[in-house]
Amino acid sequence: MKIVTLLENTARRPGLTAARGLSLYVEAAGHRVLFDMGPDGAFLENARALGIDLSAADAAVLSHGHSDHGGGLAAFCEINSTAKIYLRREALGAYYAVLPGQEPGYIGLPPELERLAGRFVFTGERENLGDGLTLFSGVEDDKTLRAVAPKLQERTGEGFRPDGFAHEQHLLVEEDGKAALLAGCGHLGIVNTLRAAERLLGRRPDVVFGGFHLFELTPGAPEAEELIQATAKELAKGNTVYYTGHCTGDWAYGRLRETLGDRLRPMDCGASAEL
């Protein structure tokens, strides 16, 4: 099994382009899977620089309906005409960042993606894709284990409401006794997501790639310290190695590394793991 970060907020490796977003690539059990596509087509250039041929990918997964993870979907479909695209139906909703005193900013998927609907496979709370690939959502939401994000909202016919993240899903990959969890942002809390994966696997995964959505925490604030300490304590259980970045935030990353040490690693462009 091989997992590669195609695109992320940071690029320490020469020749790779960074952008605020996420795109991961997985090879396992004879499958080649693209997990998220970043905000635009930059992930394609990075894939070529890394020697990865995305025209040969046989599946694509959209973790949730935000443009920094799905804005590059049309670009992927231009170079790959066969891969099915797995997403939650709710990912096509109208998602916004709503801040006091400002006009709501649309952060959902580009509307023109509707023309690709023939490629979409809408997923339920658990989808077995075969050969050790499983998509899951419906994470039990212990709100004490996730960062509050009141600005993330969905527009409905009745107006704006807090985003419940029904559009979010995660990928479990199993091969030769090893298991990996891919989580786009973990809006419902990385610990909650990890616990859901553990229930499906019967154990902790060996490796996790994904954002932990802690970047909006206020360093030093009591509630931030409480969440970081609780998260670090839970992640320290077992021997899982975590690759994270994107929406985790530098402060949260540094605080978590105090507990996790080398088990917490940067998920910048080109980062990879082989199991």
CSV table of C-alpha atoms in Angstrom, one decimal:
chain,number,residue,atom,x,y,z
A,1,MET,CA,0.0,0.0,0.0
A,2,LYS,CA,1.2,3.4,-0.9
A,3,ILE,CA,-0.2,6.9,0.0
A,4,VAL,CA,1.1,10.1,-1.5
A,5,THR,CA,0.1,13.7,-0.8
A,6,LEU,CA,-0.4,15.3,-4.3
A,7,LEU,CA,-1.4,18.7,-3.0
A,8,GLU,CA,-1.5,20.5,0.3
A,9,ASN,CA,-1.0,24.0,1.7
A,10,THR,CA,2.8,23.6,1.9
A,11,ALA,CA,5.4,22.3,-0.5
A,12,ARG,CA,8.9,21.8,0.9
A,13,ARG,CA,9.9,19.6,-2.1
A,14,PRO,CA,11.3,21.6,-5.1
A,15,GLY,CA,9.2,21.4,-8.2
A,16,LEU,CA,5.8,21.0,-6.5
A,17,THR,CA,3.1,23.6,-6.2
A,18,ALA,CA,1.2,24.3,-2.9
A,19,ALA,CA,-2.3,25.5,-2.6
A,20,ARG,CA,-4.9,25.7,0.2
A,21,GLY,CA,-6.6,22.4,-0.2
A,22,LEU,CA,-5.9,18.7,-0.2
A,23,SER,CA,-5.4,15.9,-2.7
A,24,LEU,CA,-4.2,12.4,-1.9
A,25,TYR,CA,-3.4,9.3,-4.0
A,26,VAL,CA,-3.6,5.7,-2.9
A,27,GLU,CA,-2.3,2.5,-4.5
A,28,ALA,CA,-3.6,-0.7,-2.8
A,29,ALA,CA,-4.9,-4.1,-3.8
A,30,GLY,CA,-4.4,-3.4,-7.5
A,31,HIS,CA,-6.4,-0.2,-7.2
A,32,ARG,CA,-5.4,3.4,-7.9
A,33,VAL,CA,-7.6,5.9,-6.0
A,34,LEU,CA,-7.6,9.7,-6.1
A,35,PHE,CA,-8.9,11.1,-2.8
A,36,ASP,CA,-9.9,14.8,-3.2
A,37,MET,CA,-8.7,17.1,-6.0
A,38,GLY,CA,-7.7,20.4,-4.3
A,39,PRO,CA,-9.1,23.8,-5.4
A,40,ASP,CA,-8.0,23.5,-9.0
A,41,GLY,CA,-5.9,21.5,-11.4
A,42,ALA,CA,-2.5,22.1,-9.6
A,43,PHE,CA,-2.6,18.5,-8.2
A,44,LEU,CA,-2.3,17.2,-11.7
A,45,GLU,CA,1.0,18.9,-12.3
A,46,ASN,CA,2.3,17.7,-9.0
A,47,ALA,CA,1.2,14.1,-9.8
A,48,ARG,CA,3.1,14.3,-13.1
A,49,ALA,CA,6.2,15.6,-11.2
A,50,LEU,CA,5.9,12.7,-8.8
A,51,GLY,CA,5.6,10.1,-11.6
A,52,ILE,CA,1.9,9.4,-10.9
A,53,ASP,CA,-0.4,8.8,-13.9
A,54,LEU,CA,-3.9,9.9,-12.8
A,55,SER,CA,-5.4,8.9,-16.2
A,56,ALA,CA,-5.0,5.4,-14.9
A,57,ALA,CA,-6.9,5.9,-11.6
A,58,ASP,CA,-9.9,3.6,-11.4
A,59,ALA,CA,-11.8,5.5,-8.7
A,60,ALA,CA,-12.0,9.0,-7.2
A,61,VAL,CA,-13.4,10.0,-3.8
A,62,LEU,CA,-14.6,13.4,-2.7
A,63,SER,CA,-14.4,13.7,1.0
A,64,HIS,CA,-16.9,16.6,1.3
A,65,GLY,CA,-18.5,19.4,-0.6
A,66,HIS,CA,-16.0,22.2,-0.1
A,67,SER,CA,-14.2,23.7,-3.1
A,68,ASP,CA,-10.7,23.4,-1.6
A,69,HIS,CA,-11.2,19.6,-1.9
A,70,GLY,CA,-13.3,19.3,-5.0
A,71,GLY,CA,-12.5,22.4,-7.1
A,72,GLY,CA,-10.2,20.3,-9.3
A,73,LEU,CA,-12.7,17.6,-10.0
A,74,ALA,CA,-13.5,18.9,-13.6
A,75,ALA,CA,-9.7,19.0,-14.3
A,76,PHE,CA,-9.4,15.3,-13.2
A,77,CYS,CA,-12.3,14.3,-15.4
A,78,GLU,CA,-10.6,15.9,-18.4
A,79,ILE,CA,-7.7,13.6,-18.2
A,80,ASN,CA,-9.6,10.5,-16.9
A,81,SER,CA,-12.8,9.5,-18.6
A,82,THR,CA,-13.5,6.2,-16.8
A,83,ALA,CA,-13.0,6.5,-13.0
A,84,LYS,CA,-16.2,6.6,-11.0
A,85,ILE,CA,-16.5,9.5,-8.5
A,86,TYR,CA,-17.8,8.6,-5.1
A,87,LEU,CA,-19.4,11.3,-3.0
A,88,ARG,CA,-22.2,12.0,-0.6
A,89,ARG,CA,-25.3,13.4,-2.3
A,90,GLU,CA,-25.2,16.2,0.3
A,91,ALA,CA,-21.8,17.3,-1.1
A,92,LEU,CA,-23.8,19.1,-3.8
A,93,GLY,CA,-25.3,21.4,-1.2
A,94,ALA,CA,-24.8,25.2,-0.9
A,95,TYR,CA,-22.0,25.7,1.6
A,96,TYR,CA,-20.8,29.1,2.8
A,97,ALA,CA,-18.5,30.8,5.2
A,98,VAL,CA,-20.6,33.2,7.2
A,99,LEU,CA,-18.9,35.9,9.3
A,100,PRO,CA,-20.4,38.8,11.2
A,101,GLY,CA,-20.5,42.0,9.2
A,102,GLN,CA,-19.5,40.3,5.9
A,103,GLU,CA,-21.4,39.0,2.9
A,104,PRO,CA,-21.6,35.1,3.1
A,105,GLY,CA,-18.8,33.6,1.0
A,106,TYR,CA,-19.6,30.6,-1.1
A,107,ILE,CA,-17.2,27.7,-0.4
A,108,GLY,CA,-19.2,24.8,-2.0
A,109,LEU,CA,-18.4,22.9,-5.2
A,110,PRO,CA,-18.4,24.8,-8.5
A,111,PRO,CA,-21.9,24.7,-10.0
A,112,GLU,CA,-20.6,23.6,-13.4
A,113,LEU,CA,-19.8,20.1,-11.9
A,114,GLU,CA,-23.4,19.2,-12.4
A,115,ARG,CA,-22.5,18.3,-16.0
A,116,LEU,CA,-20.4,15.5,-14.6
A,117,ALA,CA,-23.4,13.9,-12.7
A,118,GLY,CA,-23.2,10.8,-15.0
A,119,ARG,CA,-19.9,10.0,-13.4
A,120,PHE,CA,-21.1,10.3,-9.8
A,121,VAL,CA,-21.8,7.4,-7.4
A,122,PHE,CA,-23.7,8.7,-4.4
A,123,THR,CA,-22.7,6.9,-1.2
A,124,GLY,CA,-24.5,5.8,2.0
A,125,GLU,CA,-23.1,5.7,5.5
A,126,ARG,CA,-21.0,2.7,4.6
A,127,GLU,CA,-20.0,1.6,1.1
A,128,ASN,CA,-17.8,-1.4,0.4
A,129,LEU,CA,-15.9,-0.7,-2.8
A,130,GLY,CA,-14.3,-4.1,-2.7
A,131,ASP,CA,-10.7,-5.3,-2.2
A,132,GLY,CA,-10.4,-3.7,1.2
A,133,LEU,CA,-11.7,-0.2,0.3
A,134,THR,CA,-14.5,1.1,2.5
A,135,LEU,CA,-16.1,4.5,2.6
A,136,PHE,CA,-17.9,5.6,5.7
A,137,SER,CA,-19.7,8.6,7.2
A,138,GLY,CA,-22.2,9.0,10.0
A,139,VAL,CA,-19.5,9.6,12.5
A,140,GLU,CA,-20.8,9.9,16.1
A,141,ASP,CA,-20.4,13.5,17.0
A,142,ASP,CA,-18.9,14.1,20.5
A,143,LYS,CA,-18.8,17.9,20.3
A,144,THR,CA,-16.3,18.1,23.1
A,145,LEU,CA,-13.8,16.5,20.7
A,146,ARG,CA,-14.0,18.9,17.8
A,147,ALA,CA,-13.2,22.5,17.2
A,148,VAL,CA,-16.3,24.7,16.9
A,149,ALA,CA,-16.7,26.2,13.4
A,150,PRO,CA,-19.8,28.4,13.5
A,151,LYS,CA,-18.8,30.2,10.3
A,152,LEU,CA,-19.3,27.0,8.3
A,153,GLN,CA,-22.9,27.0,7.3
A,154,GLU,CA,-25.3,25.6,4.7
A,155,ARG,CA,-27.9,27.7,2.8
A,156,THR,CA,-31.4,26.2,2.6
A,157,GLY,CA,-34.8,27.5,1.5
A,158,GLU,CA,-35.3,28.8,5.0
A,159,GLY,CA,-31.9,30.6,5.2
A,160,PHE,CA,-28.6,29.7,6.7
A,161,ARG,CA,-28.1,26.9,9.2
A,162,PRO,CA,-25.0,25.4,10.9
A,163,ASP,CA,-23.3,22.8,8.7
A,164,GLY,CA,-24.0,19.3,10.1
A,165,PHE,CA,-21.3,17.8,7.8
A,166,ALA,CA,-23.6,15.1,6.4
A,167,HIS,CA,-21.6,15.6,3.2
A,168,GLU,CA,-18.4,14.3,4.8
A,169,GLN,CA,-17.0,10.8,4.3
A,170,HIS,CA,-13.8,9.0,4.9
A,171,LEU,CA,-11.8,6.2,3.3
A,172,LEU,CA,-10.5,3.0,5.0
A,173,VAL,CA,-7.9,1.1,3.0
A,174,GLU,CA,-6.8,-2.5,4.0
A,175,GLU,CA,-4.2,-4.6,2.5
A,176,ASP,CA,-1.9,-7.4,3.7
A,177,GLY,CA,-2.9,-6.9,7.4
A,178,LYS,CA,-2.3,-3.1,7.2
A,179,ALA,CA,-4.9,-0.4,7.4
A,180,ALA,CA,-4.9,3.3,6.5
A,181,LEU,CA,-7.5,6.0,7.2
A,182,LEU,CA,-7.9,9.0,4.8
A,183,ALA,CA,-9.9,11.9,6.2
A,184,GLY,CA,-10.2,15.2,4.3
A,185,CYS,CA,-10.8,17.6,7.1
A,186,GLY,CA,-12.3,15.7,10.0
A,187,HIS,CA,-14.8,18.5,10.7
A,188,LEU,CA,-16.6,16.3,13.2
A,189,GLY,CA,-13.3,15.8,15.1
A,190,ILE,CA,-10.4,13.6,14.2
A,191,VAL,CA,-10.8,11.6,17.4
A,192,ASN,CA,-14.5,10.9,16.6
A,193,THR,CA,-13.5,9.9,13.1
A,194,LEU,CA,-10.7,7.6,14.3
A,195,ARG,CA,-13.1,6.0,16.8
A,196,ALA,CA,-15.5,5.3,13.9
A,197,ALA,CA,-12.7,3.7,11.9
A,198,GLU,CA,-11.7,1.6,14.9
A,199,ARG,CA,-15.2,0.3,15.2
A,200,LEU,CA,-15.2,-0.8,11.5
A,201,LEU,CA,-11.7,-2.3,11.7
A,202,GLY,CA,-11.8,-3.8,15.2
A,203,ARG,CA,-8.5,-1.9,15.9
A,204,ARG,CA,-6.7,1.4,15.2
A,205,PRO,CA,-5.5,2.0,11.7
A,206,ASP,CA,-1.7,1.9,11.1
A,207,VAL,CA,-1.6,5.3,9.5
A,208,VAL,CA,-3.8,8.3,9.1
A,209,PHE,CA,-3.6,11.0,6.4
A,210,GLY,CA,-5.8,14.0,6.7
A,211,GLY,CA,-6.6,17.4,8.2
A,212,PHE,CA,-7.6,17.7,11.8
A,213,HIS,CA,-9.5,21.1,11.5
A,214,LEU,CA,-7.9,22.8,14.5
A,215,PHE,CA,-6.5,25.8,12.7
A,216,GLU,CA,-9.1,28.2,14.1
A,217,LEU,CA,-8.2,27.5,17.8
A,218,THR,CA,-7.0,30.5,19.8
A,219,PRO,CA,-3.5,29.6,21.2
A,220,GLY,CA,-3.6,29.6,25.0
A,221,ALA,CA,-7.4,29.9,25.3
A,222,PRO,CA,-8.7,27.5,27.9
A,223,GLU,CA,-11.1,25.7,25.5
A,224,ALA,CA,-8.3,25.3,23.0
A,225,GLU,CA,-5.9,23.8,25.5
A,226,GLU,CA,-8.6,21.5,26.7
A,227,LEU,CA,-9.4,20.2,23.2
A,228,ILE,CA,-5.7,19.9,22.3
A,229,GLN,CA,-4.9,17.9,25.4
A,230,ALA,CA,-7.9,15.6,25.0
A,231,THR,CA,-7.1,15.1,21.3
A,232,ALA,CA,-3.4,14.3,22.0
A,233,LYS,CA,-4.3,11.9,24.8
A,234,GLU,CA,-6.6,9.9,22.4
A,235,LEU,CA,-4.3,10.0,19.4
A,236,ALA,CA,-1.4,8.7,21.6
A,237,LYS,CA,-3.3,5.4,22.2
A,238,GLY,CA,-1.9,2.6,20.1
A,239,ASN,CA,0.9,3.0,17.6
A,240,THR,CA,-0.9,4.8,14.7
A,241,VAL,CA,1.3,7.3,12.7
A,242,TYR,CA,-0.4,10.5,11.7
A,243,TYR,CA,0.3,12.6,8.6
A,244,THR,CA,-1.5,15.9,8.9
A,245,GLY,CA,-1.6,19.5,7.7
A,246,HIS,CA,-4.0,21.6,5.6
A,247,CYS,CA,-6.6,22.6,8.2
A,248,THR,CA,-4.7,21.4,11.3
A,249,GLY,CA,-2.8,24.6,11.9
A,250,ASP,CA,0.8,25.2,13.0
A,251,TRP,CA,0.0,25.9,16.6
A,252,ALA,CA,-2.1,22.7,17.0
A,253,TYR,CA,0.5,20.7,15.1
A,254,GLY,CA,3.2,21.8,17.4
A,255,ARG,CA,1.2,21.1,20.6
A,256,LEU,CA,0.2,17.6,19.4
A,257,ARG,CA,3.8,16.8,18.5
A,258,GLU,CA,4.8,17.5,22.1
A,259,THR,CA,2.8,14.3,23.0
A,260,LEU,CA,3.0,12.3,19.8
A,261,GLY,CA,6.6,13.0,18.8
A,262,ASP,CA,7.7,11.3,15.5
A,263,ARG,CA,4.3,9.7,15.2
A,264,LEU,CA,3.0,13.0,14.0
A,265,ARG,CA,4.4,14.0,10.6
A,266,PRO,CA,3.8,16.8,8.0
A,267,MET,CA,1.5,16.0,5.2
A,268,ASP,CA,3.0,18.5,2.8
A,269,CYS,CA,3.2,18.1,-1.0
A,270,GLY,CA,5.0,14.9,-1.9
A,271,ALA,CA,4.8,13.3,1.6
A,272,SER,CA,4.3,9.6,1.3
A,273,ALA,CA,4.0,6.4,3.3
A,274,GLU,CA,4.3,2.7,2.3
A,275,LEU,CA,2.8,0.0,4.3
